Coordinates of C-alpha atoms in Angstrom, one line a residue:
Chain A
M12 CA 129.4 46.8 52.4
K13 CA 131.2 43.5 53.0
N14 CA 133.6 43.0 55.9
K15 CA 132.6 46.2 57.6
R16 CA 130.6 46.9 60.8
F17 CA 129.6 50.5 61.0
A18 CA 129.2 52.2 64.3
I19 CA 129.1 55.6 65.9
V20 CA 131.0 56.5 69.1
L21 CA 129.6 59.5 71.0
D22 CA 131.3 61.8 73.5
T23 CA 128.3 63.3 75.1
R24 CA 130.4 65.6 77.3
R25 CA 130.9 67.7 74.1
C26 CA 127.1 67.9 73.3
I27 CA 125.7 71.5 73.6
D28 CA 122.2 70.6 72.7
C29 CA 122.2 72.8 69.6
K30 CA 120.3 70.1 67.7
A31 CA 122.2 70.8 64.5
C32 CA 122.3 67.0 64.0
T33 CA 118.6 66.8 64.0
V34 CA 118.2 69.6 61.5
A35 CA 121.0 68.3 59.3
C36 CA 119.4 64.8 59.3
K37 CA 115.9 66.2 58.5
A38 CA 117.4 68.2 55.6
E39 CA 119.5 65.4 54.3
N40 CA 116.9 62.7 54.5
N41 CA 113.7 64.7 53.6
V42 CA 112.2 64.1 57.0
P43 CA 108.7 65.7 57.0
L44 CA 107.9 68.5 59.5
G45 CA 106.1 67.6 62.7
R46 CA 106.9 66.7 66.3
D47 CA 106.8 62.9 65.6
N48 CA 109.0 63.1 62.6
H49 CA 112.7 62.7 63.4
R50 CA 115.4 60.2 62.7
N51 CA 117.7 61.4 65.5
W52 CA 117.2 63.4 68.6
V53 CA 118.9 64.9 71.7
T54 CA 117.6 63.8 75.1
E55 CA 117.9 66.5 77.7
E56 CA 118.9 64.9 81.0
P57 CA 117.4 66.4 84.2
L58 CA 119.1 69.5 85.7
R59 CA 121.7 68.8 88.3
G60 CA 122.5 70.9 91.4
S61 CA 120.7 74.0 92.6
Y62 CA 120.8 77.6 91.4
P63 CA 123.2 79.1 90.6
N64 CA 125.3 76.0 90.4
L65 CA 123.5 74.1 87.7
G66 CA 124.6 71.4 85.3
Q67 CA 122.9 69.4 82.6
S68 CA 123.9 66.6 80.2
F69 CA 122.5 65.8 76.8
T70 CA 122.4 62.4 75.1
P71 CA 122.0 62.4 71.4
G72 CA 120.5 59.3 69.9
Q73 CA 119.3 57.6 66.7
C74 CA 118.6 54.1 65.5
M75 CA 121.2 52.0 67.3
Q76 CA 121.7 49.7 64.3
C77 CA 121.4 46.9 66.7
G78 CA 123.2 43.6 66.4
N79 CA 120.2 41.8 67.7
T80 CA 117.3 43.6 65.9
P81 CA 113.8 43.3 67.5
C82 CA 112.4 45.4 64.6
E83 CA 113.7 43.0 61.9
R84 CA 112.3 40.1 63.9
V85 CA 108.8 41.4 64.2
C86 CA 108.3 42.8 60.7
P87 CA 105.7 40.6 59.0
T88 CA 106.8 41.3 55.4
R89 CA 110.6 41.6 55.8
A90 CA 110.4 45.3 55.1
T91 CA 113.0 45.8 57.7
G92 CA 116.3 44.2 56.9
V93 CA 120.0 44.4 58.0
N94 CA 122.8 45.1 55.5
Q95 CA 126.1 43.1 55.7
D96 CA 127.7 46.1 57.3
G97 CA 125.1 46.2 60.1
I98 CA 123.0 49.1 58.8
V99 CA 119.3 48.4 59.5
T100 CA 117.1 49.3 56.6
V101 CA 113.5 49.7 55.7
E102 CA 112.3 48.8 52.2
E103 CA 109.5 51.3 51.7
K104 CA 107.4 49.3 49.2
K105 CA 107.2 46.3 51.5
C106 CA 106.1 48.3 54.6
I107 CA 102.4 47.7 55.4
G108 CA 102.3 50.3 58.2
C109 CA 101.4 47.9 61.0
K110 CA 103.8 49.8 63.2
Y111 CA 104.9 46.6 65.0
C112 CA 108.5 47.6 64.6
M113 CA 107.7 50.9 66.3
T114 CA 106.3 49.0 69.4
A115 CA 109.2 46.6 69.3
C116 CA 112.0 49.2 69.3
P117 CA 113.1 50.0 72.8
Y118 CA 114.7 53.3 71.7
N119 CA 111.7 54.8 69.9
A120 CA 113.9 55.2 66.9
R121 CA 111.2 54.8 64.3
Y122 CA 108.4 56.9 63.1
Y123 CA 105.8 56.6 60.3
N124 CA 106.7 58.8 57.4
E125 CA 103.4 60.0 55.7
E126 CA 105.3 61.3 52.7
I127 CA 107.0 58.0 51.7
E128 CA 104.1 56.0 53.3
A129 CA 106.4 53.8 55.3
V130 CA 108.2 53.5 58.6
D131 CA 111.3 55.5 58.5
K132 CA 114.5 55.8 60.7
C133 CA 118.2 56.5 60.7
T134 CA 120.3 54.6 58.2
F135 CA 123.6 56.1 59.1
C136 CA 123.0 58.0 55.9
A137 CA 123.8 54.9 54.0
H138 CA 123.6 56.8 50.7
R139 CA 126.4 59.1 51.8
V140 CA 128.4 56.4 53.5
Y141 CA 128.4 54.1 50.4
S142 CA 129.9 57.0 48.4
G143 CA 132.6 57.6 50.9
R144 CA 131.1 60.4 52.9
L145 CA 130.1 60.8 56.5
P146 CA 126.5 60.7 57.9
A147 CA 125.0 64.2 57.9
C148 CA 124.7 64.3 61.7
V149 CA 128.4 63.4 62.1
E150 CA 129.5 65.9 59.5
T151 CA 127.5 68.8 60.9
C152 CA 128.1 68.4 64.6
P153 CA 130.0 71.6 65.7
T154 CA 131.6 70.0 68.7
K155 CA 132.4 66.7 67.1
V156 CA 130.3 64.6 69.5
R157 CA 129.9 61.8 67.0
V158 CA 132.6 59.7 65.4
F159 CA 131.6 57.4 62.6
G160 CA 133.5 54.4 61.3
D161 CA 134.1 50.7 60.8
L162 CA 134.6 48.6 63.9
N163 CA 136.1 45.8 61.9
D164 CA 139.1 48.0 61.1
P165 CA 141.3 48.2 64.2
Q166 CA 142.9 51.4 62.8
S167 CA 139.6 53.2 62.5
E168 CA 138.9 56.1 64.8
V169 CA 135.9 54.4 66.3
S170 CA 137.9 51.3 67.1
K171 CA 140.7 53.3 68.7
L172 CA 138.2 55.4 70.8
L173 CA 136.5 52.3 72.1
A174 CA 139.9 50.6 72.9
K175 CA 141.1 53.6 74.8
N176 CA 138.0 54.7 76.6
P177 CA 135.4 53.2 78.9
H178 CA 132.0 53.2 77.2
R179 CA 128.4 52.2 77.5
V180 CA 125.4 51.4 75.3
L181 CA 121.8 52.4 76.0
K182 CA 119.5 49.8 77.6
P183 CA 122.0 47.0 77.5
E184 CA 119.5 44.9 79.5
M185 CA 117.3 44.6 76.3
G186 CA 120.0 42.5 74.7
T187 CA 119.7 44.4 71.4
K188 CA 123.5 44.8 71.1
P189 CA 123.4 48.5 69.9
Y190 CA 126.2 49.9 67.8
L191 CA 126.0 53.4 69.2
F192 CA 128.6 53.6 71.9
Y193 CA 128.7 56.4 74.5
L194 CA 132.0 57.3 76.1
I195 CA 131.9 57.5 79.8
Chain B
M11 CA 66.3 30.0 53.3
T12 CA 63.6 32.5 54.0
T13 CA 63.1 35.6 51.9
L14 CA 64.5 38.9 53.1
A15 CA 61.7 40.6 55.0
L16 CA 61.4 44.3 55.6
P17 CA 61.3 45.4 59.2
K18 CA 57.7 45.3 60.4
R19 CA 57.9 46.4 64.1
P20 CA 58.7 49.9 65.3
G21 CA 61.4 48.4 67.5
E22 CA 63.0 46.8 64.4
I23 CA 62.9 50.1 62.5
L24 CA 64.5 51.9 65.5
W25 CA 67.2 49.1 65.6
F26 CA 68.0 49.5 61.9
G27 CA 67.9 53.2 62.3
L28 CA 70.5 53.1 65.1
L29 CA 72.7 50.7 63.1
G30 CA 72.3 52.9 60.0
A31 CA 73.4 56.0 62.0
G32 CA 76.4 54.1 63.4
M33 CA 77.4 52.8 60.0
L34 CA 77.1 56.3 58.5
A35 CA 79.3 57.7 61.3
G36 CA 81.9 55.0 60.5
A37 CA 81.6 55.6 56.8
V38 CA 82.2 59.4 57.2
A39 CA 85.3 58.7 59.4
V40 CA 86.6 56.2 56.8
A41 CA 86.2 58.7 54.1
M42 CA 88.1 61.3 56.2
V43 CA 91.0 58.8 56.6
L44 CA 91.1 58.1 52.9
V45 CA 91.1 61.8 52.0
K46 CA 93.2 63.3 54.7
G47 CA 95.4 60.4 55.8
H48 CA 96.0 58.6 59.1
A49 CA 98.2 61.3 60.6
H50 CA 95.6 64.0 60.3
V51 CA 92.6 62.0 61.5
Y52 CA 93.9 59.6 64.2
N53 CA 95.4 60.4 67.6
V54 CA 98.0 57.7 67.6
T55 CA 101.6 59.0 67.9
R56 CA 105.1 58.0 67.4
E57 CA 105.2 56.8 71.0
I58 CA 101.7 55.2 71.1
P59 CA 101.4 53.8 67.6
W60 CA 98.6 51.4 68.5
G61 CA 95.3 53.0 69.5
I62 CA 91.7 52.1 69.9
L63 CA 91.4 50.6 66.5
I64 CA 93.9 47.9 67.4
S65 CA 92.1 47.3 70.8
T66 CA 88.8 47.1 68.9
Y67 CA 90.3 44.6 66.5
V68 CA 91.5 42.6 69.5
F69 CA 88.0 42.8 71.0
F70 CA 86.3 41.5 67.9
V71 CA 88.7 38.6 67.3
V72 CA 88.5 37.7 71.0
S73 CA 84.8 37.6 70.6
S74 CA 85.1 35.4 67.5
T75 CA 87.4 33.0 69.3
G76 CA 85.2 32.9 72.3
L77 CA 82.1 32.3 70.3
C78 CA 83.8 29.5 68.4
L79 CA 85.1 27.9 71.6
V80 CA 81.7 28.1 73.4
S81 CA 79.7 27.0 70.3
S82 CA 82.1 24.1 69.8
L83 CA 81.0 22.7 73.2
G84 CA 78.0 21.3 71.4
D85 CA 79.1 20.3 67.9
V86 CA 82.6 19.2 68.8
W87 CA 82.7 18.2 72.4
G88 CA 79.3 16.6 72.6
F89 CA 77.6 18.8 75.3
E90 CA 74.1 18.5 73.9
K91 CA 72.7 21.6 75.6
F92 CA 75.1 23.7 73.5
E93 CA 74.1 22.3 70.2
I94 CA 71.2 24.8 70.0
I95 CA 73.7 27.7 69.6
G96 CA 76.0 26.1 67.1
R97 CA 74.8 27.9 64.0
R98 CA 74.3 31.3 65.6
G99 CA 77.6 31.1 67.5
H100 CA 79.6 30.1 64.5
L101 CA 77.9 32.7 62.3
L102 CA 78.6 35.5 64.7
A103 CA 82.1 34.2 65.1
I104 CA 82.6 34.7 61.3
L105 CA 81.1 38.1 61.4
T106 CA 83.1 39.4 64.4
L107 CA 86.2 38.1 62.8
V108 CA 85.5 39.8 59.5
T109 CA 84.6 43.0 61.3
G110 CA 87.8 42.7 63.3
F111 CA 89.8 42.4 60.1
G112 CA 88.0 45.5 58.8
T113 CA 89.0 47.5 61.8
M114 CA 92.5 46.3 61.5
A115 CA 92.5 47.3 57.8
M116 CA 91.6 50.9 58.9
E117 CA 94.6 50.9 61.3
L118 CA 97.1 49.5 58.8
N119 CA 98.4 52.0 56.4
H120 CA 98.7 49.5 53.5
P121 CA 96.2 46.7 53.9
I122 CA 96.5 45.8 50.2
R123 CA 100.3 45.8 50.3
M124 CA 100.0 43.5 53.3
G125 CA 98.2 40.9 51.2
I126 CA 100.9 40.9 48.6
Y127 CA 104.1 41.0 50.7
A128 CA 102.8 38.7 53.4
I129 CA 102.8 36.1 50.7
I130 CA 105.8 36.9 48.6
S131 CA 108.0 38.1 51.4
P132 CA 106.9 36.4 54.6
N133 CA 108.8 36.7 57.9
F134 CA 108.2 33.6 59.9
T135 CA 109.7 35.1 63.1
S136 CA 106.9 37.7 63.1
A137 CA 103.9 37.1 65.3
I138 CA 101.9 39.4 63.1
W139 CA 102.6 37.3 60.0
W140 CA 101.5 34.2 61.9
M141 CA 98.4 36.1 63.1
G142 CA 97.4 36.7 59.6
A143 CA 98.1 33.1 58.5
L144 CA 96.4 31.5 61.4
Y145 CA 93.3 33.8 61.5
G146 CA 93.0 33.2 57.7
L147 CA 93.0 29.4 58.3
Y148 CA 90.6 29.9 61.2
L149 CA 88.2 31.9 59.0
V150 CA 88.2 29.2 56.4
L151 CA 87.5 26.5 59.0
L152 CA 84.7 28.6 60.6
I153 CA 83.0 29.0 57.2
C154 CA 83.4 25.3 56.5
E155 CA 81.9 24.4 59.9
F156 CA 79.0 26.9 59.5
T157 CA 78.3 25.5 56.0
F158 CA 78.2 21.9 57.3
L159 CA 76.0 22.9 60.2
M160 CA 73.6 24.6 57.8
L161 CA 73.6 21.5 55.6
G162 CA 73.1 19.3 58.6
N163 CA 76.2 17.2 57.9
R164 CA 77.2 16.3 61.4
R165 CA 80.3 14.4 60.6
L166 CA 81.9 17.1 58.5
A167 CA 80.7 19.7 60.9
F168 CA 82.5 17.8 63.7
I169 CA 85.7 17.5 61.7
S170 CA 85.8 21.1 60.6
G171 CA 84.7 22.1 64.1
L172 CA 87.5 20.2 65.8
L173 CA 90.0 21.7 63.4
G174 CA 88.4 25.1 63.9
F175 CA 88.6 24.7 67.7
F176 CA 92.4 24.2 67.5
A177 CA 92.8 26.9 64.9
A178 CA 90.9 29.3 67.2
I179 CA 93.2 28.5 70.1
T180 CA 96.4 28.6 68.1
A181 CA 95.4 31.9 66.3
H182 CA 94.2 33.6 69.4
S183 CA 97.1 32.6 71.7
N184 CA 99.3 33.8 68.9
L185 CA 97.5 37.2 69.0
G186 CA 98.5 37.2 72.7
A187 CA 102.0 36.5 71.5
V188 CA 101.9 39.6 69.2
F189 CA 102.1 41.5 72.5
G190 CA 103.8 38.9 74.6
L191 CA 106.9 38.7 72.4
L192 CA 107.8 42.3 72.6
E193 CA 110.8 42.4 74.9
A194 CA 110.7 46.2 74.8
R195 CA 107.3 46.4 76.4
H196 CA 107.6 45.0 79.9
Y197 CA 103.9 45.2 80.7
W198 CA 103.1 42.9 77.8
Y199 CA 106.2 40.7 77.6
G200 CA 106.0 37.1 78.7
S201 CA 104.0 33.9 78.3
F202 CA 101.0 35.3 80.3
M203 CA 99.4 37.1 77.3
P204 CA 98.7 34.1 75.1
I205 CA 97.2 32.2 78.0
Y206 CA 95.2 35.2 79.2
F207 CA 93.8 35.9 75.7
I208 CA 92.4 32.4 75.5
L209 CA 90.8 32.6 78.9
S210 CA 89.3 36.0 78.3
A211 CA 88.0 34.8 75.0
L212 CA 85.9 32.1 76.8
V213 CA 84.4 34.9 78.9
S214 CA 83.7 37.0 75.9
G215 CA 82.2 34.1 74.0
G216 CA 80.0 33.1 76.9
A217 CA 78.7 36.6 77.3
L218 CA 77.9 37.0 73.6
T219 CA 76.2 33.6 73.4
A220 CA 73.9 34.6 76.2
L221 CA 73.1 37.9 74.5
I222 CA 72.3 36.4 71.1
V223 CA 70.0 33.7 72.6
Y224 CA 68.1 36.2 74.7
F225 CA 67.7 39.0 72.1
N226 CA 66.8 36.6 69.3
H227 CA 63.8 35.7 71.2
K228 CA 63.1 39.2 72.6
A229 CA 63.4 40.8 69.2
R230 CA 60.8 38.4 67.8
G231 CA 58.5 38.8 70.7
R232 CA 58.8 35.1 71.5
E233 CA 59.0 33.4 74.9
L234 CA 62.2 31.3 75.5
S235 CA 61.3 27.7 75.2
P236 CA 62.3 25.5 78.2
K237 CA 65.2 24.1 76.3
Y238 CA 66.6 27.6 75.6
A239 CA 65.8 28.8 79.2
E240 CA 67.7 25.8 80.5
F241 CA 70.6 26.5 78.2
M242 CA 70.7 30.1 79.5
L243 CA 70.9 28.9 83.1
T244 CA 73.7 26.4 82.3
M245 CA 75.5 29.1 80.3
G246 CA 75.2 31.3 83.4
K247 CA 76.8 28.8 85.6
L248 CA 79.6 28.2 83.1
Q249 CA 80.1 31.9 82.7
A250 CA 80.4 32.3 86.5
L251 CA 83.2 29.8 86.4
F252 CA 84.9 31.6 83.4
L253 CA 84.6 34.9 85.3
G254 CA 86.0 33.4 88.5
I255 CA 89.0 32.1 86.6
L256 CA 89.4 35.5 84.8
M257 CA 89.4 37.4 88.1
F258 CA 92.1 35.0 89.3
F259 CA 94.1 35.8 86.2
V260 CA 93.6 39.5 86.6
V261 CA 94.8 39.4 90.2
W262 CA 97.9 37.5 89.0
K263 CA 98.4 40.0 86.2
I264 CA 98.4 42.8 88.7
I265 CA 100.6 41.3 91.5
P266 CA 103.8 40.8 89.4
G267 CA 103.4 44.4 88.1
L268 CA 103.5 45.8 91.7
Y269 CA 105.6 43.4 93.6
G270 CA 109.2 44.7 93.8
Q271 CA 108.1 47.6 91.5
P272 CA 109.7 46.1 88.3
P273 CA 110.8 48.9 86.1
E274 CA 108.3 50.0 83.4
K275 CA 105.9 47.1 84.2
Y276 CA 105.2 48.8 87.5
E277 CA 104.5 52.2 85.9
A278 CA 102.2 50.6 83.4
T279 CA 100.4 48.7 86.1
M280 CA 100.0 51.8 88.2
A281 CA 98.4 53.5 85.2
L282 CA 95.6 51.1 85.7
I283 CA 95.6 51.1 89.5
N284 CA 95.9 54.8 90.2
G285 CA 96.7 56.5 86.9
P286 CA 95.1 57.6 83.6
L287 CA 93.4 54.3 83.1
A288 CA 92.1 53.9 86.7
V289 CA 88.4 54.6 85.9
N290 CA 88.5 52.2 82.9
F291 CA 90.1 49.5 85.1
W292 CA 88.2 49.8 88.4
F293 CA 84.8 50.8 87.1
F294 CA 84.5 49.2 83.6
E295 CA 86.9 46.2 83.8
V296 CA 86.5 45.2 87.4
L297 CA 83.1 46.3 88.5
I298 CA 81.1 46.2 85.3
G299 CA 83.0 43.6 83.5
M300 CA 83.7 41.0 86.2
L301 CA 82.5 41.7 89.7
I302 CA 78.8 42.5 89.2
P303 CA 78.3 39.9 86.5
F304 CA 80.0 37.3 88.7
L305 CA 77.8 38.2 91.7
I306 CA 74.7 38.0 89.5
L307 CA 75.7 34.6 88.1
V308 CA 76.8 32.9 91.4
N309 CA 73.6 33.8 93.2
P310 CA 70.9 31.3 92.1
K311 CA 68.3 34.0 92.8
T312 CA 69.7 36.4 90.3
R313 CA 70.9 33.7 87.8
T314 CA 67.7 34.0 85.8
V315 CA 67.4 34.2 82.1
F316 CA 67.4 38.0 82.3
G317 CA 70.2 37.9 84.8
V318 CA 72.4 35.8 82.6
M319 CA 71.8 38.2 79.6
F320 CA 72.3 41.3 81.8
A321 CA 75.6 39.8 83.1
G322 CA 76.6 39.0 79.6
M323 CA 76.0 42.6 78.5
M324 CA 78.0 44.0 81.3
T325 CA 80.8 41.6 80.7
T326 CA 80.9 42.5 77.0
I327 CA 81.2 46.2 77.8
G328 CA 83.9 45.4 80.5
I329 CA 85.9 43.3 78.0
F330 CA 85.9 46.1 75.5
F331 CA 87.5 48.3 78.1
M332 CA 89.8 45.5 79.1
R333 CA 91.2 45.3 75.5
Y334 CA 91.6 49.1 75.4
D335 CA 93.4 49.2 78.7
L336 CA 95.7 46.3 77.7
V337 CA 96.7 47.8 74.4
I338 CA 97.2 51.4 75.8
A339 CA 98.8 50.6 79.1
G340 CA 101.6 48.6 77.4
Q341 CA 102.6 51.8 75.5
L342 CA 102.2 54.5 78.2
V343 CA 105.7 54.1 79.5
P344 CA 108.0 56.2 77.3
M345 CA 110.8 54.4 75.6
R346 CA 112.9 57.6 76.0
E347 CA 112.8 59.8 79.0
D348 CA 112.3 63.0 77.1
S349 CA 109.0 61.7 75.5
A350 CA 107.0 61.9 78.7
R351 CA 104.4 64.7 78.5
G352 CA 101.5 63.8 80.7
A353 CA 100.9 63.3 84.4
H354 CA 102.6 60.4 86.3
G355 CA 105.5 60.7 83.8
L356 CA 103.5 58.7 81.3
L357 CA 102.5 59.4 77.7
S358 CA 98.9 60.2 77.0
Y359 CA 96.5 59.0 74.4
F360 CA 92.8 59.6 73.8
P361 CA 91.1 58.3 70.7
S362 CA 90.1 61.0 68.1
L363 CA 86.5 61.5 67.1
A364 CA 87.2 59.7 63.8
E365 CA 88.7 56.7 65.6
I366 CA 85.7 56.5 67.9
A367 CA 83.4 56.8 64.9
I368 CA 85.1 53.9 63.1
V369 CA 84.7 51.8 66.3
I370 CA 81.0 52.6 66.4
G371 CA 80.7 51.9 62.7
A372 CA 82.5 48.6 63.1
I373 CA 80.1 47.5 65.9
A374 CA 77.1 48.7 63.9
V375 CA 78.3 46.8 60.7
C376 CA 78.8 43.6 62.8
L377 CA 75.3 43.9 64.3
F378 CA 73.7 44.8 61.0
L379 CA 75.3 41.8 59.2
Y380 CA 74.2 39.6 62.1
T381 CA 70.6 40.9 62.0
L382 CA 70.5 40.5 58.3
A383 CA 71.9 36.9 58.6
E384 CA 69.2 36.1 61.0
K385 CA 66.7 37.0 58.3
I386 CA 68.5 35.1 55.6
F387 CA 69.6 31.9 57.2
D388 CA 67.7 29.3 59.2
L389 CA 69.7 29.4 62.3
E390 CA 67.4 27.3 64.4
G391 CA 68.3 24.2 62.3
G392 CA 67.1 21.0 63.8
H393 CA 66.3 22.7 67.1
R394 CA 63.2 24.5 66.2
H395 CA 60.5 24.9 68.9

C-alpha cells in the first residue's frame, strides 16, 4: 500500500507467555505442525531473583519487516521482495529452497514450509491488512501486547506510542532497521 | 581414444565393487529424499539450514578450483614439470565440479526452479546468484581447456586455461563470499573467507594431484617414470609451502575469534577449540589435515613419492572436515536465545544416515566417473613414457 509504513509496537510488560499469538498465526496462515514451523514466537527470558521472589520476562517476536533487508539482498531469484508499505514478502514459485535467506536473517524469522515448498515467514498478515483488518496475532493477544499500524500517519496509535515512550529494537547493531519496536 | 575395457585385475573388481556399493547407498538415499521429502530425511533444521551436503559441495568445488589452479601451472604459467598433469587435473576438476553441483542439487529444494528463475529473475546482489553464474562460466572454460589439451592445441589451451584460471579464482572467492557476506553470522562475516577459500583450494588441488599421479601408476601396476617421480617431489615441496601458508591462515582465523571474546564469533570459535567440533578440528583438521602432512613434506627423508601421496591423502581427509567444520560452526550460535538446546549454549547438528549416504554416493560417483574417464581418454597425451 502506497504511502504507508506498517509497524508493530510491543509492550512486553503485558506479555503472559500464553502463546495465543503463535497459535492464531499458525491457524490463520496454515503453518504446518512441527517444532521448526512458526512465523512468530515468544522468547522466554531467564528467570530473575531467587525462590520465592521470582520474575520472568517474555519477548514475542516475528519477522521484523526490516528497512534494510539482508534476506532480500541474498535471495538469488528475487523470491524475497519488499512491498511499498515495508512488508517483506516471499514469492513461493520463485523460491528455490537454498535457505540463504534463513542463514542471513539475524532473527531466525524464517523457516522452510514443506507444504507450500518455499521459505515462509510473517507477512504482518498482509491478506488481512489489505482488507482493513488487523494481523491475527495482534487481534488475538489477550493482553494487547501488540499494536499494529502505519508509522507514516502521525495520528496512528503506533506513531503516538513511539512518540510518547522510550523504545528499542532487537539487534540494532546488525543495521537491519527493524520495524518491530519494543517499549522500554 | 581406447576402447572401454572390462576390469581385469582383482583389485580393479574390488575397486568397482566398492564404488558400486557407495553409489547404491547414495541412490537409495536420493530415492528416500524424493519420496519422503527433505524434512523427513535430512537432519538440517530451521536454525542450522545448511548441513553436510553444503559442506560436501564446498569440498568438491574447492577440489575443482584447486585442481584447476595447480594444473594451470603447466599449461598456463609455463612450469614445464606440471604439464604432465594438465589433462588429468583438468578432467578431475570438471568431474569434481559436476559432482559438487549434484550434491548441491540434493540440498536445494528446487534445483529446476533455480535454473528458470536464476535466469528470468536474477538478483545481482546475491552471492549465490553470482556463484551459479561464475561456476557455470568456469565449467564451460574447464571443458574448453580440457578439449584443447586433448586435441593438442596449445594456443587455445593456453587462452582457455588463462581465462579458466581467473574464472576459478573469481568463482571460488565468490563462494567464500557466500559465507563472508552474511552480516548475521559473525564467524563467517568479513573478507577473510574469500581469501581463505582460494588458499585452501591450492592445498586441496595439490593433494589431489599427488593422489591421481600416484594411484594412476599404482592401479596399473606401473613404476613411476623419473619424470613423474620428480614431479611428485616438486609437488611435495610446493604442497609443504601451501600447507605452511594454510596453517598461518588458520592461526589468524582463530586468534580474532578468541581475542577480546567478540560476541558470537567467540562462541563459534570455541566450538572448534573446546566444543562439539573439537575432535574434528584438532584431530582431523589440524593433525591429519595439516600438521602431519606438513612434517612429512618438509623432511627430505619422508618427502618420497609415497610420502607425498600419503600426505596428500591425509590432507584431503582433513580438508573434508575443514569444510564441514566451517559450514557448521558458522551456524551453531543461535540467532535467538531460546533456540539453544545443546551443551555450551550452542545448537547441535549431526548428519542423518541419508545425508551421509548421499555424501558417500557423491564421492563414489566422482571416483567412478574418473576411473571410467581414465579408460576412455588418453590422459597421458604428449607425455607418454
